[in-house]
Amino acid sequence: MHCKEQIGTDMSNLSFNNNNAIDWAWQVDNNTIKTDSGAIKTALMDLTAPVYLAKKGNELGLANATSTSGASDVLAFAQKLNPEDLGDDAYKKQHGVKYAYHGGAMANGIASVELVVALGKAGFLCSFGAAGLVPDAVEDAIRRIQAELPNGPYAVNLIHAPAEEALERGAVERFIKLGVKTVEASAYLGLTEHIVWYRLAGLSKNADGTVNIGHKVIAKVSRTEVGRRFMEPAPQKFIDKLLAQGKITPEQAELSKLVPMADDITAEADSGGHTDNRPFLTLLPTIIALRDEVQAQYNFSPVLRVGAGGGIGTPEATLAAFNMGAAYIVLGSVNQACVEAGASEYTRKLLASVEMADVTMAPAADMFEMGVKLQVVKRGSMFAMRAKKLYDLYITYDSIEAIPNDERVKIEKQIFRANLDDVWAGTEDFFQERDPEMLARAKSSPKRKMALIFRWYLGLSSRWSNTGEKGREMDYQIWAGPSLGAFNSWVKGSYLENYSRRGAVDVALHMLKGAAYLQRINQLKLQGVSLSTELASYKTSD
């Protein structure tokens, strides 16, 4: 007989379908059964204890423990599930963290020393946003992080820089010199000598003959062809080159054949910054399937893990990622609005108002000539439109001198706010320190010179956002994906709506606690339990 019974004094709070009942052969003490909605919510929120559905008189309620002398049969059950229980245990063990949560790198130090340290001290891995910074600045940041987290956990971003190879090479040199144990590799279009050098230079043999991986790599990918390169051993051409240069030993060259290029692969979906705007629901299973294919071929031990990043800004999305097989999750855009991020107060306040549709694609400074785009905030900024204008000019003309005078005057007045000759003089000084080889190439090519001048604007616009440059607010380049809009919608009406109260650790714990809570709700639903909206949802509280 189909029967639906109600739980709680408010008869709309929770109901139970007897057709789905499971005979647990457990009982609970009548005195421990909570039937009013507030007490039921409290029982559900106590993730450290299981919950048991049982009948008390004519009402249904929840208890947090069974009893050997109980009087009421258990009708449904949800296990205890703490935030630290989510995700892959091997990921947590290898990186020395408590939670399967990674604070992703955000360039130009937006993923700041303070962000890395705060998350690290709380048991979370976070990557310092080294991309775009000169090696000396990166070294200073690493030393500060190491002083606060002498035993970790922390990671440092290594970004693929096809137009500025010297920066990528210089970053790896500093990483090896300073003993950086984990890097997050991002924006790679393929493997380079430098990322291979970092990986192989950390290999050694354990006493039992197994490979010790001293340099861990977490690779963010959104394409299968790139993912495959990181899932396989290092290419022989790079091994031979590094051996010839004396950067690796013959033993490291041999050991490299036994390990993949990365320990973890982050399937990077629709995110802020460099992104292919891949749908989360299709990218993650595709990358997991690729991992399984490669693993079947090479039989690596331990098995390479796949995490999920991009599009995660709510507990629901967090749970979806874990339920789809993600070993860990990565958040970036949401963290940029937190108080520890290396962004100006103006920018963090603006980020707290962003909705899902308030983002768009714009030309990227570091891969400008290649036409690569990244995702930025369009609310309150004209950066995307102005950057596109510069790229259109770059495609149309072969040099600064070929640009019609009226167009040149317009961009000097509206975008650069300076004479382009003066901008070039400043650009020369900048690249003389940053990458002299690139400067030399640009001096012999009017097209490259034009690209560097235009990159002056694209590069400074993100720094203006970080420092809060007065008068340049409409030029701020602020990287963010739609997940930030989802997060802002989720926290609306709570204390986290106020950007000044967003702490990265607090936000991370809410993502994981919320996912654990919702997982328990789903367990009850599968056993025929229906809950009111209030009981079925997870909301932040002070």
GROMACS .gro file of N, CA, C and O in nm, residues 7 68 73 86 90 145 170-171 182 200 216 219 294 350 360 396 406 441 469 491 520 536 538:
model
   92
    7ILE      N    1   0.687   1.424   0.850
    7ILE     CA    2   0.780   1.438   0.961
    7ILE      C    3   0.781   1.582   1.006
    7ILE      O    4   0.788   1.674   0.927
   68THR      N    5   2.038   0.028   2.159
   68THR     CA    6   2.013  -0.116   2.175
   68THR      C    7   1.882  -0.143   2.247
   68THR      O    8   1.826  -0.253   2.241
   73ASP      N    9   1.161   0.170   1.511
   73ASP     CA   10   1.242   0.118   1.402
   73ASP      C   11   1.295   0.231   1.313
   73ASP      O   12   1.224   0.330   1.287
   86LEU      N   13   3.528   1.420   0.174
   86LEU     CA   14   3.502   1.433   0.031
   86LEU      C   15   3.633   1.426  -0.048
   86LEU      O   16   3.738   1.469  -0.002
   90ALA      N   17   4.414   0.977  -0.167
   90ALA     CA   18   4.552   0.980  -0.217
   90ALA      C   19   4.596   1.122  -0.249
   90ALA      O   20   4.712   1.159  -0.227
  145ILE      N   21   5.622   3.272   0.169
  145ILE     CA   22   5.533   3.158   0.190
  145ILE      C   23   5.605   3.049   0.268
  145ILE      O   24   5.550   2.991   0.364
  170GLY      N   25   6.308   3.120  -1.637
  170GLY     CA   26   6.351   3.183  -1.513
  170GLY      C   27   6.271   3.136  -1.393
  170GLY      O   28   6.325   3.118  -1.283
  171ALA      N   29   6.141   3.112  -1.415
  171ALA     CA   30   6.056   3.064  -1.305
  171ALA      C   31   6.101   2.925  -1.260
  171ALA      O   32   6.113   2.898  -1.140
  182THR      N   33   5.579   2.168  -0.544
  182THR     CA   34   5.456   2.150  -0.624
  182THR      C   35   5.433   2.273  -0.711
  182THR      O   36   5.440   2.386  -0.662
  200LEU      N   37   6.145   1.630  -1.413
  200LEU     CA   38   6.248   1.527  -1.410
  200LEU      C   39   6.357   1.555  -1.307
  200LEU      O   40   6.415   1.462  -1.249
  216LYS      N   41   5.614   1.766  -0.772
  216LYS     CA   42   5.477   1.733  -0.811
  216LYS      C   43   5.423   1.838  -0.908
  216LYS      O   44   5.451   1.957  -0.894
  219ALA      N   45   4.841   1.983  -1.345
  219ALA     CA   46   4.825   2.047  -1.476
  219ALA      C   47   4.679   2.080  -1.503
  219ALA      O   48   4.592   1.993  -1.496
  294VAL      N   49   4.482   0.607  -2.075
  294VAL     CA   50   4.628   0.616  -2.060
  294VAL      C   51   4.676   0.525  -1.949
  294VAL      O   52   4.780   0.458  -1.961
  350LEU      N   53   3.341   4.524  -0.653
  350LEU     CA   54   3.276   4.503  -0.782
  350LEU      C   55   3.249   4.355  -0.805
  350LEU      O   56   3.140   4.316  -0.851
  360THR      N   57   3.273   3.822  -2.010
  360THR     CA   58   3.289   3.814  -2.155
  360THR      C   59   3.433   3.777  -2.187
  360THR      O   60   3.520   3.779  -2.100
  396THR      N   61   4.464   4.422  -3.863
  396THR     CA   62   4.443   4.500  -3.986
  396THR      C   63   4.570   4.563  -4.039
  396THR      O   64   4.591   4.572  -4.162
  406ASP      N   65   4.370   5.940  -3.758
  406ASP     CA   66   4.254   5.962  -3.673
  406ASP      C   67   4.231   5.846  -3.577
  406ASP      O   68   4.191   5.863  -3.461
  441ARG      N   69   6.384   4.116  -3.080
  441ARG     CA   70   6.303   4.070  -3.194
  441ARG      C   71   6.204   4.177  -3.237
  441ARG      O   72   6.177   4.196  -3.356
  469GLU      N   73   4.426   5.153  -0.914
  469GLU     CA   74   4.473   5.276  -0.979
  469GLU      C   75   4.355   5.374  -1.000
  469GLU      O   76   4.258   5.343  -1.070
  491VAL      N   77   2.492   3.336  -0.197
  491VAL     CA   78   2.514   3.399  -0.066
  491VAL      C   79   2.425   3.522  -0.045
  491VAL      O   80   2.432   3.586   0.060
  520ARG      N   81   2.403   1.407   0.208
  520ARG     CA   82   2.320   1.337   0.307
  520ARG      C   83   2.172   1.351   0.272
  520ARG      O   84   2.094   1.257   0.288
  536ALA      N   85   1.601   2.090   0.275
  536ALA     CA   86   1.677   2.030   0.165
  536ALA      C   87   1.791   2.117   0.116
  536ALA      O   88   1.878   2.071   0.042
  538TYR      N   89   2.119   2.406   0.168
  538TYR     CA   90   2.226   2.447   0.261
  538TYR      C   91   2.248   2.596   0.243
  538TYR      O   92   2.277   2.643   0.132
   0.00000   0.00000   0.00000
